[in-house]
Amino acid sequence: MNQYQIVEGDQTVYRDGTIKLHGPEGFEGMRKAGQLSARVLDEVADWVKPGVTTGEIDDKIREMILDGGAVPATMGYRGYAHSSCISLNHVICHGIPGDKVLKEGDILNVDVTSLLDGWHGDTSRMYFAGEPSIKAKRLVEVTYECLMLGIEAASKPGARLGDIGAAIEAHAHQFRYSVVREFCGHGLGRLFHDAPEVVHAAKAGTGPELRPGMFFTIEPMINLGKPWGKVLKDGWTAVTRDKSLSAQFEHSMGITEDGVEIFTESPTGKHRPGDY
Ligand code: MF3
Ligand code: CO
Ligand code: CO
């Protein structure tokens, strides 16, 4: 059984397995952190192009987060030293920004987390460098649909955590794509990664019920080929074993009395490639 814990004020919370329930001040904090991260991803759309390095994009991200009065939550997190994760082509997640030069046709995920006034806004989107293949574009579009269908499942009254993964898996399988199981969405708020674990493939009607005040991410990683991944020797970069393309989108959200509030929605309508 999962336990729930009400969080108020600036009370210290622990990674003790409990699911935290927040009030209006938590929603306000997450809105601010989430909107800063979303504004950063809006700008990233103008920075991604062939010839640019992932390290240059990461530098601009750091600058913009610091200018916003926040810090990149990934800097110094378990030894990670960058302001974003940038995952190209067959990289599933946790790609390390560096000297890699973007080339025509690359698809990439940029994942940022701002820590603002003690709250974490965690979000990622896919971007295109130039014009990718039709296969790559369709994977990206369907992955975005998977995220939004997961959110829709979470919005229904009486929803359980497993409903999210069930909706995502059903959609991905229609296109014969696979769902990564080694990495999950997560509770967040005062903590970057907290209970519950939000799996992206699950059975409907299972898992803890979604209660108002719960904050978590949904961040499906969908592969063109098999679901299996491995982590490279750098200790971070997760790639598909069969080197097939992988895509991901992520939002941070809170459960409200009548649905879901997405904290990291783009303020300028840049939801997915095609919008930018
Ligand atoms: N932002 C990632 C997530 O969605 C976590 C990145 S942790 C890092 O949960 F250390 F790799 F940056
Ligand atoms: Co996340
Ligand atoms: Co993230």
mmCIF file of C-alpha atoms and ligand atoms in Angstrom:
data_model
loop_
_atom_site.group_PDB
_atom_site.id
_atom_site.type_symbol
_atom_site.label_atom_id
_atom_site.label_comp_id
_atom_site.label_asym_id
_atom_site.label_seq_id
_atom_site.Cartn_x
_atom_site.Cartn_y
_atom_site.Cartn_z
ATOM 1 C CA MET A 1 0.000 0.000 0.000
ATOM 2 C CA ASN A 2 1.172 3.479 -0.803
ATOM 3 C CA GLN A 3 1.008 6.101 1.898
ATOM 4 C CA TYR A 4 0.182 9.697 1.247
ATOM 5 C CA GLN A 5 1.669 12.638 3.151
ATOM 6 C CA ILE A 6 0.329 16.198 3.219
ATOM 7 C CA VAL A 7 3.101 18.777 2.629
ATOM 8 C CA GLU A 8 2.709 22.324 3.933
ATOM 9 C CA GLY A 9 4.892 25.434 4.094
ATOM 10 C CA ASP A 10 8.590 24.790 3.701
ATOM 11 C CA GLN A 11 8.471 21.602 5.691
ATOM 12 C CA THR A 12 11.404 19.280 4.913
ATOM 13 C CA VAL A 13 10.333 16.234 2.946
ATOM 14 C CA TYR A 14 12.220 12.971 2.559
ATOM 15 C CA ARG A 15 12.508 10.287 -0.059
ATOM 16 C CA ASP A 16 10.729 7.853 2.216
ATOM 17 C CA GLY A 17 8.402 6.234 -0.311
ATOM 18 C CA THR A 18 5.400 8.370 0.609
ATOM 19 C CA ILE A 19 3.377 10.165 -2.059
ATOM 20 C CA LYS A 20 3.260 13.879 -1.231
ATOM 21 C CA LEU A 21 0.014 15.888 -1.432
ATOM 22 C CA HIS A 22 0.376 19.649 -1.900
ATOM 23 C CA GLY A 23 -1.838 22.696 -1.437
ATOM 24 C CA PRO A 24 -2.165 26.016 -3.311
ATOM 25 C CA GLU A 25 1.333 27.240 -2.385
ATOM 26 C CA GLY A 26 2.821 24.086 -3.907
ATOM 27 C CA PHE A 27 0.835 24.631 -7.097
ATOM 28 C CA GLU A 28 2.045 28.229 -7.247
ATOM 29 C CA GLY A 29 5.684 27.173 -6.766
ATOM 30 C CA MET A 30 5.459 24.444 -9.414
ATOM 31 C CA ARG A 31 3.754 26.790 -11.867
ATOM 32 C CA LYS A 32 6.677 29.229 -11.619
ATOM 33 C CA ALA A 33 9.396 26.567 -11.891
ATOM 34 C CA GLY A 34 7.525 24.776 -14.673
ATOM 35 C CA GLN A 35 6.959 27.939 -16.683
ATOM 36 C CA LEU A 36 10.639 28.879 -16.545
ATOM 37 C CA SER A 37 11.606 25.440 -17.896
ATOM 38 C CA ALA A 38 8.919 25.706 -20.585
ATOM 39 C CA ARG A 39 10.206 29.140 -21.662
ATOM 40 C CA VAL A 40 13.704 27.680 -21.921
ATOM 41 C CA LEU A 41 12.425 24.900 -24.212
ATOM 42 C CA ASP A 42 10.603 27.510 -26.320
ATOM 43 C CA GLU A 43 13.968 29.241 -26.894
ATOM 44 C CA VAL A 44 15.776 25.966 -27.610
ATOM 45 C CA ALA A 45 13.650 25.719 -30.763
ATOM 46 C CA ASP A 46 15.637 28.656 -32.206
ATOM 47 C CA TRP A 47 19.011 27.237 -31.156
ATOM 48 C CA VAL A 48 18.738 23.751 -32.668
ATOM 49 C CA LYS A 49 20.191 23.597 -36.172
ATOM 50 C CA PRO A 50 22.838 21.645 -38.077
ATOM 51 C CA GLY A 51 26.367 22.755 -37.155
ATOM 52 C CA VAL A 52 25.589 23.676 -33.542
ATOM 53 C CA THR A 53 27.088 21.568 -30.722
ATOM 54 C CA THR A 54 25.000 20.128 -27.895
ATOM 55 C CA GLY A 55 27.396 21.827 -25.459
ATOM 56 C CA GLU A 56 26.570 25.247 -26.939
ATOM 57 C CA ILE A 57 22.860 24.595 -26.436
ATOM 58 C CA ASP A 58 23.534 23.478 -22.844
ATOM 59 C CA ASP A 59 25.485 26.702 -22.150
ATOM 60 C CA LYS A 60 22.571 28.847 -23.340
ATOM 61 C CA ILE A 61 20.154 26.792 -21.246
ATOM 62 C CA ARG A 62 22.269 27.336 -18.121
ATOM 63 C CA GLU A 63 22.431 31.077 -18.760
ATOM 64 C CA MET A 64 18.676 31.376 -19.213
ATOM 65 C CA ILE A 65 17.855 29.317 -16.095
ATOM 66 C CA LEU A 66 20.267 31.377 -13.971
ATOM 67 C CA ASP A 67 18.853 34.623 -15.434
ATOM 68 C CA GLY A 68 15.428 33.380 -14.371
ATOM 69 C CA GLY A 69 16.590 33.258 -10.747
ATOM 70 C CA ALA A 70 16.769 29.453 -10.683
ATOM 71 C CA VAL A 71 19.478 26.792 -10.887
ATOM 72 C CA PRO A 72 19.605 23.788 -13.221
ATOM 73 C CA ALA A 73 18.613 20.929 -10.899
ATOM 74 C CA THR A 74 20.765 18.499 -12.899
ATOM 75 C CA MET A 75 24.025 20.358 -12.055
ATOM 76 C CA GLY A 76 25.672 18.371 -9.303
ATOM 77 C CA TYR A 77 22.848 15.847 -9.237
ATOM 78 C CA ARG A 78 24.469 12.459 -8.524
ATOM 79 C CA GLY A 79 27.663 13.762 -10.095
ATOM 80 C CA TYR A 80 26.015 15.053 -13.285
ATOM 81 C CA ALA A 81 27.699 18.309 -14.344
ATOM 82 C CA HIS A 82 25.390 19.854 -16.965
ATOM 83 C CA SER A 83 22.281 22.012 -17.213
ATOM 84 C CA SER A 84 20.325 19.690 -19.493
ATOM 85 C CA CYS A 85 20.283 16.238 -21.010
ATOM 86 C CA ILE A 86 20.462 16.195 -24.830
ATOM 87 C CA SER A 87 19.670 12.812 -26.355
ATOM 88 C CA LEU A 88 20.278 12.327 -30.093
ATOM 89 C CA ASN A 89 18.732 9.741 -32.390
ATOM 90 C CA HIS A 90 19.216 6.291 -30.755
ATOM 91 C CA VAL A 91 19.939 7.810 -27.325
ATOM 92 C CA ILE A 92 16.960 7.041 -25.075
ATOM 93 C CA CYS A 93 17.747 9.612 -22.365
ATOM 94 C CA HIS A 94 20.482 11.233 -20.222
ATOM 95 C CA GLY A 95 22.649 12.196 -23.222
ATOM 96 C CA ILE A 96 25.538 14.377 -21.993
ATOM 97 C CA PRO A 97 25.968 17.736 -23.806
ATOM 98 C CA GLY A 98 29.425 18.256 -25.304
ATOM 99 C CA ASP A 99 31.354 18.620 -28.563
ATOM 100 C CA LYS A 100 28.881 16.629 -30.648
ATOM 101 C CA VAL A 101 27.849 18.665 -33.706
ATOM 102 C CA LEU A 102 24.219 18.432 -34.823
ATOM 103 C CA LYS A 103 23.815 17.240 -38.382
ATOM 104 C CA GLU A 104 21.044 17.458 -40.964
ATOM 105 C CA GLY A 105 18.234 15.012 -40.140
ATOM 106 C CA ASP A 106 19.085 14.452 -36.450
ATOM 107 C CA ILE A 107 16.245 14.164 -33.964
ATOM 108 C CA LEU A 108 16.986 15.123 -30.373
ATOM 109 C CA ASN A 109 15.391 15.395 -26.976
ATOM 110 C CA VAL A 110 16.302 18.344 -24.753
ATOM 111 C CA ASP A 111 15.389 17.813 -21.081
ATOM 112 C CA VAL A 112 15.643 20.655 -18.553
ATOM 113 C CA THR A 113 14.797 20.979 -14.874
ATOM 114 C CA SER A 114 14.755 24.381 -13.201
ATOM 115 C CA LEU A 115 14.967 24.502 -9.420
ATOM 116 C CA LEU A 116 13.184 27.728 -8.521
ATOM 117 C CA ASP A 117 12.445 28.747 -4.918
ATOM 118 C CA GLY A 118 12.727 25.101 -3.898
ATOM 119 C CA TRP A 119 10.409 23.667 -6.584
ATOM 120 C CA HIS A 120 11.396 21.501 -9.586
ATOM 121 C CA GLY A 121 10.031 22.097 -13.090
ATOM 122 C CA ASP A 122 11.051 19.083 -15.209
ATOM 123 C CA THR A 123 10.178 18.951 -18.931
ATOM 124 C CA SER A 124 11.515 17.801 -22.270
ATOM 125 C CA ARG A 125 10.648 18.048 -25.953
ATOM 126 C CA MET A 126 11.932 16.661 -29.236
ATOM 127 C CA TYR A 127 13.603 18.882 -31.851
ATOM 128 C CA PHE A 128 14.704 18.420 -35.463
ATOM 129 C CA ALA A 129 18.029 19.568 -36.912
ATOM 130 C CA GLY A 130 16.984 20.234 -40.487
ATOM 131 C CA GLU A 131 14.604 17.707 -42.008
ATOM 132 C CA PRO A 132 14.521 14.168 -40.574
ATOM 133 C CA SER A 133 13.145 11.039 -42.290
ATOM 134 C CA ILE A 134 9.392 10.459 -42.443
ATOM 135 C CA LYS A 135 9.859 7.452 -40.130
ATOM 136 C CA ALA A 136 11.608 9.646 -37.549
ATOM 137 C CA LYS A 137 8.946 12.350 -37.787
ATOM 138 C CA ARG A 138 6.141 9.864 -37.275
ATOM 139 C CA LEU A 139 7.885 8.376 -34.210
ATOM 140 C CA VAL A 140 8.188 11.853 -32.701
ATOM 141 C CA GLU A 141 4.554 12.750 -33.398
ATOM 142 C CA VAL A 142 3.270 9.473 -31.913
ATOM 143 C CA THR A 143 5.494 9.911 -28.838
ATOM 144 C CA TYR A 144 3.952 13.333 -28.246
ATOM 145 C CA GLU A 145 0.500 11.760 -28.588
ATOM 146 C CA CYS A 146 1.555 9.097 -26.044
ATOM 147 C CA LEU A 147 2.414 11.810 -23.496
ATOM 148 C CA MET A 148 -0.870 13.645 -24.042
ATOM 149 C CA LEU A 149 -2.917 10.420 -23.869
ATOM 150 C CA GLY A 150 -1.149 9.589 -20.594
ATOM 151 C CA ILE A 151 -2.123 13.010 -19.227
ATOM 152 C CA GLU A 152 -5.701 12.554 -20.421
ATOM 153 C CA ALA A 153 -5.872 9.206 -18.603
ATOM 154 C CA ALA A 154 -4.610 10.888 -15.415
ATOM 155 C CA SER A 155 -7.309 13.589 -15.728
ATOM 156 C CA LYS A 156 -10.236 11.220 -15.377
ATOM 157 C CA PRO A 157 -11.997 11.101 -12.018
ATOM 158 C CA GLY A 158 -11.001 8.042 -9.999
ATOM 159 C CA ALA A 159 -7.943 7.402 -12.189
ATOM 160 C CA ARG A 160 -5.172 5.133 -10.949
ATOM 161 C CA LEU A 161 -1.476 5.357 -11.761
ATOM 162 C CA GLY A 162 -1.604 2.284 -14.015
ATOM 163 C CA ASP A 163 -4.136 3.976 -16.307
ATOM 164 C CA ILE A 164 -1.354 6.268 -17.538
ATOM 165 C CA GLY A 165 0.949 3.488 -18.695
ATOM 166 C CA ALA A 166 -1.964 1.535 -20.155
ATOM 167 C CA ALA A 167 -2.969 4.480 -22.375
ATOM 168 C CA ILE A 168 0.621 5.079 -23.498
ATOM 169 C CA GLU A 169 1.398 1.444 -24.239
ATOM 170 C CA ALA A 170 -1.832 0.912 -26.187
ATOM 171 C CA HIS A 171 -1.086 3.876 -28.442
ATOM 172 C CA ALA A 172 2.587 2.979 -29.018
ATOM 173 C CA HIS A 173 1.711 -0.613 -29.886
ATOM 174 C CA GLN A 174 -0.768 0.514 -32.562
ATOM 175 C CA PHE A 175 2.255 1.768 -34.484
ATOM 176 C CA ARG A 176 4.377 -1.284 -33.557
ATOM 177 C CA TYR A 177 6.661 0.880 -31.464
ATOM 178 C CA SER A 178 7.997 -0.242 -28.092
ATOM 179 C CA VAL A 179 7.885 1.421 -24.678
ATOM 180 C CA VAL A 180 11.091 1.749 -22.617
ATOM 181 C CA ARG A 181 10.697 0.203 -19.160
ATOM 182 C CA GLU A 182 14.066 0.940 -17.559
ATOM 183 C CA PHE A 183 13.278 4.638 -17.011
ATOM 184 C CA CYS A 184 10.093 6.069 -15.560
ATOM 185 C CA GLY A 185 8.245 9.244 -14.725
ATOM 186 C CA HIS A 186 8.366 10.241 -11.061
ATOM 187 C CA GLY A 187 6.859 12.226 -8.265
ATOM 188 C CA LEU A 188 8.520 15.621 -7.804
ATOM 189 C CA GLY A 189 8.078 18.923 -6.003
ATOM 190 C CA ARG A 190 10.546 19.876 -3.275
ATOM 191 C CA LEU A 191 12.423 16.735 -4.383
ATOM 192 C CA PHE A 192 13.608 16.132 -7.969
ATOM 193 C CA HIS A 193 12.830 12.402 -8.002
ATOM 194 C CA ASP A 194 10.315 11.051 -5.503
ATOM 195 C CA ALA A 195 7.579 8.432 -5.202
ATOM 196 C CA PRO A 196 5.571 7.309 -7.060
ATOM 197 C CA GLU A 197 7.366 5.706 -9.981
ATOM 198 C CA VAL A 198 5.273 6.487 -13.066
ATOM 199 C CA VAL A 199 5.736 3.541 -15.426
ATOM 200 C CA HIS A 200 4.850 4.048 -19.090
ATOM 201 C CA ALA A 201 3.559 0.521 -19.681
ATOM 202 C CA ALA A 202 1.026 -0.815 -17.201
ATOM 203 C CA LYS A 203 -2.329 -2.431 -16.618
ATOM 204 C CA ALA A 204 -5.318 -0.089 -16.355
ATOM 205 C CA GLY A 205 -7.012 0.056 -12.948
ATOM 206 C CA THR A 206 -3.842 -0.859 -11.025
ATOM 207 C CA GLY A 207 -1.562 1.159 -8.741
ATOM 208 C CA PRO A 208 -2.262 3.983 -6.312
ATOM 209 C CA GLU A 209 -5.209 6.289 -6.919
ATOM 210 C CA LEU A 210 -4.409 9.775 -8.167
ATOM 211 C CA ARG A 211 -5.390 12.275 -5.488
ATOM 212 C CA PRO A 212 -5.612 16.072 -5.703
ATOM 213 C CA GLY A 213 -2.283 17.638 -4.732
ATOM 214 C CA MET A 214 -0.086 14.885 -6.221
ATOM 215 C CA PHE A 215 2.743 16.207 -8.414
ATOM 216 C CA PHE A 216 4.532 13.956 -10.919
ATOM 217 C CA THR A 217 6.016 13.742 -14.393
ATOM 218 C CA ILE A 218 4.967 11.642 -17.352
ATOM 219 C CA GLU A 219 7.896 11.154 -19.749
ATOM 220 C CA PRO A 220 7.400 8.253 -22.147
ATOM 221 C CA MET A 221 10.410 7.020 -24.115
ATOM 222 C CA ILE A 222 9.255 5.252 -27.281
ATOM 223 C CA ASN A 223 11.521 3.214 -29.594
ATOM 224 C CA LEU A 224 11.166 2.428 -33.272
ATOM 225 C CA GLY A 225 12.642 -1.032 -32.560
ATOM 226 C CA LYS A 226 12.950 -3.162 -29.432
ATOM 227 C CA PRO A 227 12.423 -1.702 -25.957
ATOM 228 C CA TRP A 228 15.804 -2.672 -24.509
ATOM 229 C CA GLY A 229 18.482 -0.189 -23.595
ATOM 230 C CA LYS A 230 21.945 -0.075 -22.066
ATOM 231 C CA VAL A 231 23.959 2.631 -20.354
ATOM 232 C CA LEU A 232 27.304 3.585 -21.966
ATOM 233 C CA LYS A 233 30.629 3.640 -20.074
ATOM 234 C CA ASP A 234 30.190 7.328 -19.234
ATOM 235 C CA GLY A 235 27.655 6.102 -16.678
ATOM 236 C CA TRP A 236 24.790 8.215 -18.047
ATOM 237 C CA THR A 237 23.995 7.914 -21.765
ATOM 238 C CA ALA A 238 21.227 5.333 -22.261
ATOM 239 C CA VAL A 239 20.979 3.991 -25.824
ATOM 240 C CA THR A 240 18.750 1.460 -27.549
ATOM 241 C CA ARG A 241 20.496 -1.930 -27.777
ATOM 242 C CA ASP A 242 19.395 -2.371 -31.391
ATOM 243 C CA LYS A 243 20.405 1.244 -32.228
ATOM 244 C CA SER A 244 16.847 2.066 -33.296
ATOM 245 C CA LEU A 245 15.623 5.649 -32.943
ATOM 246 C CA SER A 246 14.082 6.702 -29.632
ATOM 247 C CA ALA A 247 11.876 9.698 -28.806
ATOM 248 C CA GLN A 248 10.604 11.286 -25.574
ATOM 249 C CA PHE A 249 8.456 14.160 -24.311
ATOM 250 C CA GLU A 250 7.978 15.120 -20.663
ATOM 251 C CA HIS A 251 5.627 17.312 -18.648
ATOM 252 C CA SER A 252 5.422 18.015 -14.900
ATOM 253 C CA MET A 253 1.852 18.182 -13.623
ATOM 254 C CA GLY A 254 -0.393 18.288 -10.577
ATOM 255 C CA ILE A 255 -3.684 16.524 -9.901
ATOM 256 C CA THR A 256 -6.498 19.009 -9.218
ATOM 257 C CA GLU A 257 -10.082 18.479 -7.996
ATOM 258 C CA ASP A 258 -11.296 18.150 -11.563
ATOM 259 C CA GLY A 259 -8.354 17.008 -13.647
ATOM 260 C CA VAL A 260 -4.709 17.846 -14.262
ATOM 261 C CA GLU A 261 -2.762 21.106 -14.320
ATOM 262 C CA ILE A 262 0.251 20.919 -16.643
ATOM 263 C CA PHE A 263 2.960 23.084 -15.060
ATOM 264 C CA THR A 264 5.340 22.939 -18.035
ATOM 265 C CA GLU A 265 3.012 23.791 -20.926
ATOM 266 C CA SER A 266 4.640 26.031 -23.558
ATOM 267 C CA PRO A 267 3.476 29.633 -23.062
ATOM 268 C CA THR A 268 3.900 30.302 -26.815
ATOM 269 C CA GLY A 269 2.272 27.195 -28.290
ATOM 270 C CA LYS A 270 5.541 25.391 -29.082
ATOM 271 C CA HIS A 271 4.317 21.969 -28.031
ATOM 272 C CA ARG A 272 6.080 19.771 -30.575
ATOM 273 C CA PRO A 273 7.988 19.962 -33.880
ATOM 274 C CA GLY A 274 5.624 21.376 -36.443
ATOM 275 C CA ASP A 275 4.788 24.157 -33.958
ATOM 276 C CA TYR A 276 8.432 25.250 -34.158
HETATM 277 N N1 MF3 B 1 15.356 15.380 -16.206
HETATM 278 C C1 MF3 B 1 15.538 13.955 -16.066
HETATM 279 C C2 MF3 B 1 14.191 13.408 -15.717
HETATM 280 O O1 MF3 B 1 13.294 13.614 -16.479
HETATM 281 C C3 MF3 B 1 16.564 13.605 -15.040
HETATM 282 C C4 MF3 B 1 17.932 13.971 -15.436
HETATM 283 S S1 MF3 B 1 19.001 13.572 -14.171
HETATM 284 C C5 MF3 B 1 20.489 13.872 -14.844
HETATM 285 O O2 MF3 B 1 13.913 12.832 -14.709
HETATM 286 F F1 MF3 B 1 21.325 13.809 -13.853
HETATM 287 F F2 MF3 B 1 20.721 12.968 -15.804
HETATM 288 F F3 MF3 B 1 20.512 15.046 -15.398
HETATM 289 CO CO CO B 2 11.657 13.650 -15.135
HETATM 290 CO CO CO B 3 13.372 15.512 -17.330
#
